Coordinates of C-alpha atoms in Angstrom, one line a residue:
M121 CA 30.5 -9.7 11.1
G122 CA 32.5 -11.4 8.3
Q123 CA 31.4 -15.0 9.3
G124 CA 27.9 -13.4 9.6
L125 CA 28.0 -12.1 6.2
Q126 CA 28.9 -15.5 5.0
S127 CA 26.4 -17.3 6.8
R128 CA 23.5 -14.9 6.0
L129 CA 24.5 -15.3 2.1
M130 CA 24.6 -19.1 2.4
G131 CA 21.0 -19.4 3.8
M132 CA 19.5 -17.7 0.7
L133 CA 21.9 -19.3 -1.4
D134 CA 20.7 -22.7 -0.5
V135 CA 17.2 -21.8 -1.6
V136 CA 18.5 -20.6 -5.2
Y137 CA 21.2 -23.3 -5.8
P138 CA 20.6 -26.1 -3.8
D139 CA 23.0 -28.4 -5.6
L140 CA 25.9 -26.0 -5.2
D141 CA 28.3 -25.5 -2.6
S142 CA 27.0 -22.3 -0.9
G143 CA 30.0 -21.5 1.4
F144 CA 32.3 -21.2 -1.9
L145 CA 29.7 -19.1 -4.1
A146 CA 29.2 -16.7 -1.0
D147 CA 32.9 -16.0 -0.8
Q148 CA 32.9 -15.6 -4.6
L149 CA 30.3 -13.1 -3.9
I150 CA 31.9 -11.2 -1.2
Q151 CA 34.8 -10.7 -3.3
A152 CA 33.0 -9.8 -6.1
M153 CA 31.9 -6.9 -4.1
G154 CA 35.2 -5.9 -2.7
L155 CA 34.2 -7.0 0.8
T156 CA 36.3 -9.0 3.2
A157 CA 35.7 -11.0 5.9
D158 CA 35.5 -8.0 8.7
T159 CA 33.2 -5.9 6.7
P160 CA 31.2 -4.5 9.3
A161 CA 27.0 -5.0 8.9
P162 CA 25.0 -1.7 8.4
P163 CA 22.7 -0.8 11.3
D164 CA 19.2 -2.6 11.0
H165 CA 15.9 -0.6 10.5
T166 CA 17.4 2.7 9.2
N167 CA 15.4 5.3 7.3
N168 CA 17.7 6.6 4.8
W169 CA 15.4 9.3 3.6
S170 CA 13.6 12.1 5.3
E171 CA 10.8 14.6 4.4
S172 CA 13.3 16.8 2.7
D173 CA 13.4 13.9 0.0
T174 CA 11.7 14.3 -3.6
L175 CA 12.9 12.5 -6.5
L176 CA 13.1 13.7 -10.2
I177 CA 12.5 11.0 -13.0
T178 CA 14.2 11.7 -16.3
Y179 CA 16.0 10.1 -19.4
A180 CA 19.4 11.3 -20.0
D181 CA 18.2 13.3 -23.2
S182 CA 14.7 14.6 -22.2
I183 CA 16.5 17.8 -22.6
Q184 CA 19.0 18.9 -25.0
R185 CA 21.2 21.5 -26.6
S186 CA 22.2 21.1 -29.8
D187 CA 26.2 22.0 -29.0
E188 CA 26.6 19.8 -26.1
K189 CA 26.1 16.2 -24.6
P190 CA 22.5 16.2 -22.9
L191 CA 23.9 14.9 -19.7
V192 CA 26.0 18.2 -19.6
T193 CA 22.6 20.0 -20.5
L194 CA 20.8 18.1 -18.1
R195 CA 23.1 18.6 -15.1
R196 CA 23.0 22.5 -15.6
F197 CA 19.4 22.3 -16.0
L198 CA 18.9 20.3 -12.6
H199 CA 21.1 22.7 -10.8
E200 CA 19.5 25.9 -12.0
Q201 CA 15.9 24.8 -11.8
F202 CA 15.8 22.3 -9.0
G203 CA 18.9 22.8 -6.7
G204 CA 17.6 23.1 -3.2
T205 CA 14.6 21.7 -4.2
L206 CA 15.0 18.2 -5.4
S207 CA 17.1 15.7 -3.4
A208 CA 17.4 12.7 -5.8
V209 CA 17.4 12.1 -9.7
H210 CA 16.6 8.9 -11.3
I211 CA 18.5 8.9 -14.7
L212 CA 16.7 6.1 -16.7
P213 CA 19.1 3.7 -18.5
F214 CA 22.1 5.7 -19.9
F215 CA 24.0 2.7 -21.4
P216 CA 24.4 1.8 -25.0
Y217 CA 21.3 0.0 -26.0
S218 CA 19.3 -1.3 -29.3
S219 CA 15.9 -0.6 -28.5
D220 CA 13.1 0.3 -25.9
D221 CA 14.5 3.5 -24.9
G222 CA 17.4 2.5 -23.2
F223 CA 16.1 -1.1 -21.6
S224 CA 17.8 -3.0 -24.1
V225 CA 21.4 -2.9 -22.6
M226 CA 24.1 -3.9 -24.8
D227 CA 27.0 -2.7 -22.2
Y228 CA 26.1 -2.3 -18.5
L229 CA 29.4 -0.7 -17.8
A230 CA 29.6 1.8 -20.5
V231 CA 27.6 5.3 -20.9
N232 CA 25.8 6.1 -24.0
E233 CA 28.5 8.0 -26.1
S234 CA 25.6 10.2 -27.4
H235 CA 24.4 11.3 -24.0
G236 CA 27.7 11.8 -22.3
S237 CA 30.3 10.1 -20.2
W238 CA 30.7 8.5 -16.6
R239 CA 32.5 11.8 -15.7
D240 CA 28.9 13.4 -16.5
I241 CA 27.1 10.8 -14.2
E242 CA 29.3 11.4 -11.6
A243 CA 29.0 15.3 -11.6
I244 CA 25.4 14.7 -11.3
A245 CA 25.9 12.4 -8.3
R246 CA 27.7 15.0 -6.6
E247 CA 24.9 17.1 -6.5
F248 CA 21.8 14.9 -6.2
R249 CA 21.6 11.2 -4.6
L250 CA 21.9 9.4 -8.1
M251 CA 19.3 6.5 -8.8
A252 CA 20.2 4.0 -11.7
D253 CA 18.3 1.2 -13.2
L254 CA 19.7 -2.2 -12.9
V255 CA 18.1 -3.9 -15.8
I256 CA 18.6 -7.2 -14.5
N257 CA 15.9 -9.4 -16.1
H258 CA 17.1 -9.1 -19.9
M259 CA 20.1 -8.0 -22.0
S260 CA 20.1 -6.8 -25.6
A261 CA 20.1 -9.2 -28.3
R262 CA 23.1 -7.0 -30.0
S263 CA 25.1 -7.2 -26.7
R264 CA 28.5 -9.0 -26.5
W265 CA 27.2 -11.2 -24.2
F266 CA 24.6 -12.4 -26.9
E267 CA 26.9 -12.5 -29.6
N268 CA 29.0 -15.2 -27.5
F269 CA 25.8 -16.8 -26.6
R270 CA 25.4 -17.5 -30.3
K271 CA 29.2 -18.4 -30.8
R272 CA 28.9 -20.8 -27.8
V273 CA 32.0 -19.1 -26.0
D274 CA 32.3 -17.1 -22.7
P275 CA 31.7 -15.0 -21.1
G276 CA 28.1 -15.4 -22.3
Q277 CA 27.3 -18.8 -23.8
D278 CA 25.1 -20.0 -20.9
Y279 CA 24.0 -16.2 -19.8
F280 CA 20.6 -16.5 -21.3
Y281 CA 17.6 -18.4 -20.5
E282 CA 16.6 -21.4 -23.1
A283 CA 13.7 -23.5 -23.4
A284 CA 12.4 -26.3 -25.9
P285 CA 9.9 -24.7 -28.4
D286 CA 7.3 -27.4 -27.0
T287 CA 7.5 -26.0 -23.5
D288 CA 4.1 -25.3 -22.0
T289 CA 4.1 -21.8 -21.3
R290 CA 0.3 -21.3 -20.7
L291 CA 0.8 -20.1 -17.2
V292 CA 3.5 -17.6 -17.9
V293 CA 2.3 -14.3 -16.7
R294 CA 3.8 -11.6 -18.7
P295 CA 3.3 -7.8 -20.1
R296 CA 3.4 -8.3 -23.8
T297 CA 1.9 -9.9 -26.6
S298 CA 4.8 -10.7 -28.8
P299 CA 6.1 -14.5 -28.7
L300 CA 7.7 -15.6 -25.7
L301 CA 10.2 -18.1 -27.3
T302 CA 12.5 -16.6 -30.0
P303 CA 14.7 -19.0 -32.4
V304 CA 18.0 -18.0 -32.9
Q305 CA 20.7 -19.6 -34.8
T306 CA 24.2 -20.9 -32.9
E307 CA 27.0 -22.7 -33.4
D308 CA 25.4 -25.6 -32.0
G309 CA 22.3 -25.1 -34.3
E310 CA 19.0 -23.4 -33.7
R311 CA 18.0 -22.4 -29.9
Y312 CA 14.9 -21.0 -28.6
V313 CA 15.7 -18.1 -25.9
W314 CA 13.0 -16.9 -23.6
C315 CA 11.9 -13.3 -24.3
T316 CA 9.7 -11.7 -21.7
F317 CA 9.4 -8.5 -23.5
S318 CA 10.8 -8.4 -26.9
E319 CA 13.0 -10.3 -29.4
D320 CA 15.6 -7.8 -28.8
Q321 CA 15.4 -8.5 -24.9
V322 CA 16.4 -12.0 -24.0
D323 CA 16.0 -13.2 -20.7
L324 CA 19.4 -13.7 -18.6
N325 CA 19.7 -16.8 -17.0
F326 CA 20.1 -16.8 -13.3
R327 CA 20.2 -20.5 -12.8
N328 CA 24.2 -20.0 -13.7
P329 CA 25.4 -18.5 -10.6
K330 CA 28.2 -16.6 -13.1
V331 CA 25.4 -14.3 -14.1
L332 CA 24.5 -13.3 -10.2
L333 CA 28.5 -12.8 -10.0
E334 CA 28.6 -10.6 -13.1
F335 CA 25.8 -8.4 -11.7
V336 CA 27.4 -8.2 -8.2
G337 CA 30.4 -6.7 -10.2
I338 CA 28.2 -4.0 -12.0
I339 CA 26.5 -3.1 -8.8
R340 CA 29.9 -2.3 -7.3
Y341 CA 30.8 -0.6 -10.5
Y342 CA 28.1 1.6 -10.1
L343 CA 28.3 2.1 -6.3
E344 CA 32.0 3.3 -6.9
R345 CA 30.9 6.1 -9.6
G346 CA 28.4 7.6 -7.1
V347 CA 25.1 5.5 -7.7
Q348 CA 23.4 5.1 -4.4
W349 CA 19.9 3.8 -5.3
F350 CA 19.1 0.8 -7.2
R351 CA 15.8 0.6 -9.4
M352 CA 15.5 -3.1 -10.1
D353 CA 14.1 -3.3 -13.6
A354 CA 11.5 -6.3 -14.2
V355 CA 13.1 -7.9 -11.2
A356 CA 9.5 -9.9 -10.5
F357 CA 10.3 -12.3 -13.4
L358 CA 14.0 -13.1 -12.8
W359 CA 13.2 -16.8 -12.2
K360 CA 11.5 -19.1 -14.3
E361 CA 10.0 -22.4 -13.8
A362 CA 8.3 -24.8 -15.9
G363 CA 4.7 -25.4 -15.0
T364 CA 4.4 -22.0 -12.9
S365 CA 3.7 -18.4 -13.9
C366 CA 7.3 -17.6 -13.9
I367 CA 6.6 -14.2 -11.7
H368 CA 7.2 -13.8 -8.2
L369 CA 8.9 -17.4 -7.7
Q370 CA 10.8 -17.7 -4.3
Q371 CA 14.0 -17.5 -5.9
T372 CA 13.4 -14.2 -7.2
H373 CA 13.0 -13.2 -3.6
E374 CA 15.8 -14.6 -2.5
L375 CA 18.3 -13.3 -5.2
I376 CA 16.7 -9.7 -4.2
K377 CA 17.8 -10.5 -0.5
I378 CA 21.3 -11.7 -1.6
L379 CA 21.9 -8.2 -4.0
R380 CA 20.5 -6.1 -0.9
V381 CA 22.7 -7.8 1.6
L382 CA 25.7 -7.0 -0.5
I383 CA 24.8 -3.5 -1.7
E384 CA 24.3 -2.3 2.0
H385 CA 27.7 -4.1 3.2
H386 CA 29.2 -1.9 0.7
T387 CA 27.3 1.3 1.0
P388 CA 25.0 1.4 4.3
D389 CA 23.2 4.3 3.0
A390 CA 22.4 2.7 -0.3
V391 CA 18.7 1.9 -1.4
V392 CA 17.0 -0.9 -3.4
I393 CA 14.0 -0.1 -5.2
T394 CA 12.1 -2.9 -6.9
E395 CA 10.0 -2.2 -9.9
T396 CA 7.2 -4.4 -10.0
N397 CA 4.2 -3.2 -12.1
V398 CA 1.4 -5.9 -10.7
P399 CA -1.5 -5.8 -8.4
N400 CA -1.2 -4.2 -5.2
R401 CA -1.2 -7.4 -2.8
E402 CA 1.7 -8.9 -5.0
N403 CA 3.7 -5.6 -5.2
L404 CA 3.5 -5.8 -1.5
T405 CA 5.5 -8.7 -1.1
Y406 CA 8.6 -7.2 -2.3
F407 CA 9.3 -5.7 1.2
G408 CA 9.5 -9.3 2.4
N409 CA 10.2 -8.9 6.3
A410 CA 12.0 -5.7 5.7
N411 CA 14.9 -7.6 4.1
E412 CA 14.1 -7.3 0.3
A413 CA 13.2 -3.9 -1.1
H414 CA 14.1 -0.6 0.7
V415 CA 11.3 0.7 -1.5
I416 CA 8.5 -0.4 -3.6
Y417 CA 6.6 1.8 -6.1
N418 CA 3.1 2.6 -5.0
F419 CA 1.7 1.3 -8.5
S420 CA -1.8 1.4 -7.7
L421 CA -2.0 5.1 -6.9
P422 CA -1.4 6.5 -10.6
P423 CA -4.5 4.9 -11.9
L424 CA -6.8 5.4 -8.6
L425 CA -5.7 9.0 -8.3
I426 CA -6.4 9.8 -11.9
N427 CA -9.6 8.1 -11.8
T428 CA -10.6 9.9 -8.5
L429 CA -10.2 13.2 -10.2
V430 CA -11.7 12.5 -13.5
T431 CA -14.7 10.9 -11.9
G432 CA -15.1 13.2 -8.7
N433 CA -15.3 10.2 -6.7
C434 CA -12.6 9.1 -4.3
R435 CA -14.1 5.9 -2.7
H436 CA -11.6 3.8 -4.4
L437 CA -8.9 5.8 -3.7
K438 CA -9.8 6.0 0.0
T439 CA -10.6 2.3 0.2
W440 CA -7.3 1.6 -1.0
L441 CA -5.4 4.0 1.3
M442 CA -7.3 2.4 4.2
S443 CA -5.7 -1.1 3.3
M444 CA -2.4 -0.2 3.0
P445 CA 0.1 -1.5 5.5
P446 CA 2.2 1.3 7.2
A447 CA 5.6 0.6 5.7
Q448 CA 8.0 -0.8 8.7
I449 CA 11.0 1.3 9.8
G450 CA 13.6 0.8 7.2
T451 CA 11.4 0.7 4.4
T452 CA 8.4 3.0 2.8
Y453 CA 6.9 3.6 -0.6
L454 CA 7.7 5.6 -3.8
N455 CA 4.7 7.5 -4.7
F456 CA 4.3 8.7 -8.5
I457 CA 1.6 9.5 -10.7
A458 CA 3.7 9.8 -14.0
S459 CA 6.5 7.9 -15.6
H460 CA 8.4 7.2 -18.4
D461 CA 6.0 3.9 -18.8
G462 CA 2.1 4.5 -18.9
I463 CA -0.7 4.2 -16.3
G464 CA -0.5 0.7 -15.4
M465 CA -3.9 -1.4 -15.4
R466 CA -3.0 -4.3 -13.8
P467 CA -2.4 -2.6 -10.3
T468 CA -6.1 -1.7 -10.3
D469 CA -7.0 -5.5 -10.4
G470 CA -9.4 -5.8 -7.4
L471 CA -9.8 -2.1 -6.8
L472 CA -11.6 -1.3 -9.9
T473 CA -14.5 -3.1 -11.6
E474 CA -14.0 -3.9 -15.1
D475 CA -16.7 -1.6 -16.2
E476 CA -14.7 1.4 -14.3
K477 CA -11.6 0.2 -16.0
Q478 CA -13.2 0.5 -19.2
T479 CA -14.8 3.9 -18.6
L480 CA -11.1 5.0 -17.6
I481 CA -9.5 4.0 -20.5
S482 CA -12.5 5.5 -22.9
T483 CA -11.7 8.6 -20.9
M484 CA -7.9 8.7 -21.5
E485 CA -8.7 8.0 -25.4
H486 CA -11.2 10.8 -25.3
F487 CA -7.9 13.0 -23.8
G488 CA -5.6 11.7 -26.7
G489 CA -4.2 8.5 -24.9
K490 CA -3.4 5.2 -26.4
V491 CA -3.8 1.8 -24.8
S492 CA -1.3 -1.0 -25.2
Y493 CA -2.3 -4.8 -24.3
R494 CA -0.9 -7.6 -22.6
Q495 CA -1.2 -11.9 -23.2
T496 CA -3.3 -13.3 -21.0
S497 CA -3.6 -17.3 -20.2
G498 CA -4.2 -18.9 -23.6
D499 CA -4.9 -16.4 -26.6
G500 CA -6.5 -13.6 -24.4
Q501 CA -5.5 -10.1 -24.3
Q502 CA -6.0 -7.3 -21.8
A503 CA -5.5 -4.0 -21.4
Y504 CA -1.9 -3.4 -19.6
E505 CA -1.4 0.4 -19.5
I506 CA -2.5 3.8 -20.8
N507 CA -0.3 5.7 -22.7
I508 CA -0.7 9.5 -22.0
A509 CA 0.8 12.6 -20.7
L510 CA -0.4 13.3 -17.2
Y511 CA -1.2 17.1 -18.1
D512 CA -3.4 15.5 -20.9
A513 CA -4.8 12.8 -18.6
L514 CA -6.3 15.5 -16.0
K515 CA -7.6 18.0 -19.0
G516 CA -11.2 17.3 -17.9
T517 CA -14.0 15.0 -16.5
E518 CA -15.7 11.5 -17.3
D519 CA -18.9 12.9 -17.7
K520 CA -18.0 16.6 -19.1
G521 CA -14.9 16.1 -21.3
P522 CA -12.2 18.8 -21.5
D523 CA -12.9 21.8 -19.2
K524 CA -11.0 24.9 -17.8
W525 CA -9.9 23.3 -14.5
Q526 CA -7.2 21.2 -16.3
L527 CA -4.1 23.2 -14.4
Q528 CA -5.9 23.1 -11.2
R529 CA -6.6 19.4 -11.4
F530 CA -3.0 18.5 -12.3
I531 CA -1.8 20.7 -9.2
C532 CA -4.1 18.9 -6.9
A533 CA -3.0 15.5 -7.9
H534 CA 0.2 16.4 -7.1
A535 CA -0.4 18.1 -3.8
I536 CA -2.2 14.6 -2.7
M537 CA 1.0 12.9 -4.0
L538 CA 3.5 14.9 -2.0
A539 CA 1.6 14.4 1.3
L540 CA 1.2 10.7 1.4
E541 CA 3.4 8.4 3.3
G542 CA 6.3 7.5 1.1
I543 CA 8.5 9.4 -1.1
P544 CA 7.5 11.6 -3.7
A545 CA 8.8 11.3 -7.5
F546 CA 8.1 13.5 -10.1
Y547 CA 8.4 12.6 -13.9
I548 CA 10.3 15.5 -15.6
H549 CA 7.3 16.0 -17.9
S550 CA 4.8 16.5 -15.2
M551 CA 7.4 18.9 -13.5
I552 CA 7.1 21.3 -16.4
G553 CA 3.6 20.1 -17.9
T554 CA 4.4 18.7 -21.1
E555 CA 1.6 17.8 -23.3
N556 CA 0.9 14.5 -25.5
D557 CA 4.0 14.2 -27.9
Y558 CA 2.1 12.7 -30.9
D559 CA 5.0 13.4 -33.5
R560 CA 7.7 11.6 -31.4
M561 CA 5.0 8.6 -31.2
E562 CA 4.5 8.7 -34.7
H563 CA 8.2 8.8 -35.7
T564 CA 9.3 5.6 -33.3
G565 CA 6.0 4.0 -33.9
R566 CA 5.8 3.0 -30.2
L567 CA 2.8 4.1 -28.2
R568 CA 5.0 4.8 -24.9
S569 CA 6.9 7.8 -26.9
I570 CA 3.6 10.1 -26.5
N571 CA 5.0 10.9 -22.9
R572 CA 8.4 10.7 -23.9
A573 CA 9.0 14.1 -25.3
Q574 CA 12.4 15.7 -26.0
W575 CA 12.9 19.3 -25.2
N576 CA 14.9 21.8 -26.9
I577 CA 16.7 23.6 -23.6
E578 CA 16.1 27.3 -25.3
D579 CA 12.7 26.7 -26.1
L580 CA 12.0 24.9 -22.7
E581 CA 13.5 28.0 -20.9
A582 CA 11.7 30.4 -22.5
R583 CA 8.3 28.9 -21.9
L584 CA 9.3 28.5 -18.3
A585 CA 10.3 32.2 -18.0
D586 CA 6.7 33.1 -19.5
P587 CA 4.6 34.0 -16.6
L588 CA 1.1 33.2 -18.8
S589 CA 2.7 29.5 -19.8
H590 CA 1.1 27.0 -18.0
H591 CA 4.4 25.4 -18.2
S592 CA 5.6 28.1 -15.9
K593 CA 2.6 27.7 -13.8
V594 CA 3.2 24.1 -13.3
C595 CA 6.6 24.3 -12.6
G596 CA 6.5 27.1 -10.2
E597 CA 3.7 26.0 -8.2
L598 CA 5.0 22.3 -7.7
K599 CA 8.8 23.5 -6.6
R600 CA 6.6 25.9 -4.0
L601 CA 4.9 22.8 -2.4
I602 CA 7.8 20.8 -2.6
G603 CA 9.6 23.7 -0.9
I604 CA 6.9 23.7 2.0
R605 CA 7.0 19.9 2.2
R606 CA 10.7 19.8 2.7
K607 CA 10.2 21.7 6.4
Q608 CA 7.3 19.4 7.8
P609 CA 8.3 16.4 10.2
A610 CA 4.7 15.2 9.8
F611 CA 5.4 14.6 6.0
H612 CA 8.4 12.4 6.8
P613 CA 8.3 9.2 4.7
N614 CA 7.3 6.7 7.5
A615 CA 5.3 9.5 9.7
T616 CA 1.8 8.2 10.9
Q617 CA -1.2 8.3 8.2
F618 CA -4.8 7.9 8.9
T619 CA -7.6 8.1 6.5
L620 CA -10.2 10.9 7.1
H621 CA -13.9 10.4 6.1
L622 CA -15.2 13.3 4.4
G623 CA -17.6 12.2 1.9
L624 CA -16.8 11.0 -1.7
Q625 CA -16.1 14.3 -2.8
V626 CA -13.8 15.5 -0.4
F627 CA -10.4 13.4 -0.1
G628 CA -8.6 13.4 3.2
F629 CA -5.9 12.0 5.4
W630 CA -4.0 12.8 8.5
R631 CA -0.2 12.9 9.2
Q632 CA 1.4 12.9 12.4
S633 CA 5.3 13.3 12.9
V634 CA 7.4 10.7 14.7
R635 CA 7.7 12.8 17.5
R636 CA 4.0 13.8 17.7
D637 CA 4.8 17.5 17.5
Q638 CA 3.2 18.1 14.4
S639 CA 0.0 17.0 12.8
I640 CA -1.2 17.7 9.1
F641 CA -4.9 17.4 8.0
C642 CA -4.7 17.1 4.2
I643 CA -7.7 18.0 2.7
Y644 CA -8.7 18.1 -1.3
N645 CA -11.9 19.3 -3.2
I646 CA -11.4 16.5 -6.0
T647 CA -14.6 17.8 -8.0
D648 CA -15.2 20.8 -10.2
E649 CA -17.4 22.5 -7.9
V650 CA -17.1 24.4 -4.6
R651 CA -17.4 22.2 -1.3
Q652 CA -17.8 22.9 2.2
V653 CA -16.2 21.0 4.9
A654 CA -16.8 21.6 8.4
L655 CA -13.9 21.7 10.8
S656 CA -15.6 20.0 13.6
D657 CA -15.8 16.8 11.2
I658 CA -11.8 17.0 11.2
N659 CA -11.6 17.2 15.1
L660 CA -9.0 19.8 15.4
I661 CA -7.7 20.2 18.7
G662 CA -8.7 23.4 20.2
T663 CA -5.9 24.4 22.3
D664 CA -3.5 24.1 19.0
C665 CA -3.3 27.3 16.4
W666 CA -3.9 25.7 12.8
V667 CA -2.6 27.0 9.8
D668 CA -3.0 26.2 6.0
L669 CA 0.5 25.4 4.8
V670 CA -0.6 26.0 1.4
S671 CA -2.3 29.2 1.4
G672 CA -0.9 30.8 4.6
L673 CA -4.7 31.2 6.0
K674 CA -4.8 31.1 9.8
I675 CA -8.2 29.3 11.1
D676 CA -9.5 30.9 14.1
D677 CA -12.9 29.5 14.3
L678 CA -12.9 25.8 14.8
S679 CA -16.5 25.6 14.8
G680 CA -16.9 27.2 11.2
E681 CA -16.4 25.8 7.8
I682 CA -13.8 25.8 5.3
T683 CA -14.8 26.8 1.7
L684 CA -12.9 24.8 -0.8
K685 CA -12.8 26.0 -4.5
P686 CA -12.7 23.4 -7.2
Y687 CA -9.4 21.2 -6.9
Q688 CA -8.1 23.4 -3.9
S689 CA -5.4 21.6 -1.4
V690 CA -5.5 22.5 2.2
W691 CA -2.9 21.1 4.5
L692 CA -3.9 22.4 8.1
S693 CA -1.2 22.2 10.4
N694 CA -0.6 23.1 14.0
R695 CA 2.7 24.7 13.5
E696 CA 3.9 27.1 10.7

């Protein structure tokens, strides 16, 4: 097995570092991960998830109490509100940082003292599967590594990617409008460093294998502290090559494979997730041949689902769903509608027309949202993401504006997400119905802060305890739906999925358990008007007994119709 591991690594290393001794480097990587020559390989094609898995996404300090560290407050809140409901939690970067709410890391091996300690992280990991960010593309310009880069000493002097100021970067794809090359003064004079995201986030140089070895050590450190799921942040930009787009290059894919092999040999049930906010076809490549990411984000789902619910037309959502390949065993999708970032527009390329994109943007702006832009080839700019809290994004429709159906529309969106093939992930502010935070956005000067509110725990708990509060209604109903989902084999992330054709105002799909002992027909009215669905159009098996898992209503007459109120969700199952 040990020789097998070395051989596997060498094949991938030969692609990334063709001029180096791949056998020697493979041995260094194996040692850095704490493995040995006889470490057994993990079983192939294993699903390290089930229908009982639901993920929560949160910052360490999204919920605060004045007299304690936020990670302590978060752990207690998770335990009291979601124990037995959620199985996993993604704590966004909890390291010391200099900008971008954590994604400009200063020290990968430390916990931000203002948040808490590794002991607090480990306490959460004992109750929930813990997902952490591997901020692998770039590092803070205020980090020790970068200070060493300036001083031209190790570790760090050759850890960051440099380019000549006259480098032709016209083909480079990136999500920002800031300058790509930033001049910095070093002991060797002025150097230009590559900054895909901002001048404070300097891209790391993976052409230097020492950087890869450093990250293997970092990953091992996280594993030993309870991290099981790894979100590889901005990984698509990892490798740079002159004259190319510098995104999705083959060396990047090989580096992901290398890290996955090492991670699974250390912890067989660990999971690698790639964060690649790009058009759908590009995103799918990160599955590789079931040997890269175990899980990829369904980045097209948020804009398409929001567009469906504000237009009352599911044509594009249905077309996209029919085009999605079933994930191989051992891989799956991560379904989400909201996150700490905005609603990405690049994943709508080829799925919405330019006019439809602009109409969606205008609707979201009408509901209080903001828009950020990215640089395109030459001097052009294009909408990159819409910044808005999901509860406000669903406050009305494209043609009528805000209406009385905001809560129902919001619940419908999540009922769709919960039933789709893949693992559902809830942003904490969706779970509690947080609205646009304009004060925080103005305070930070960053558009994304509109959806990064920070709650005082006493205020939040009071609202969740108030049955008339929309926060209480949202949280209560979402927990109820998650509870139903957890018990259904047909909602396993890899269970069969088939799109139904029920017109453009009713969205539907069918799920069947791996053992074929349960079928669930998931049907949704995505409009603000009452709709009728003929049961004969769904082809329910007459010898089975059918029940709506959401309402508990039993279906006795299969020749009849079901009446769907505005934004009502129905999960018709042949077992209770």
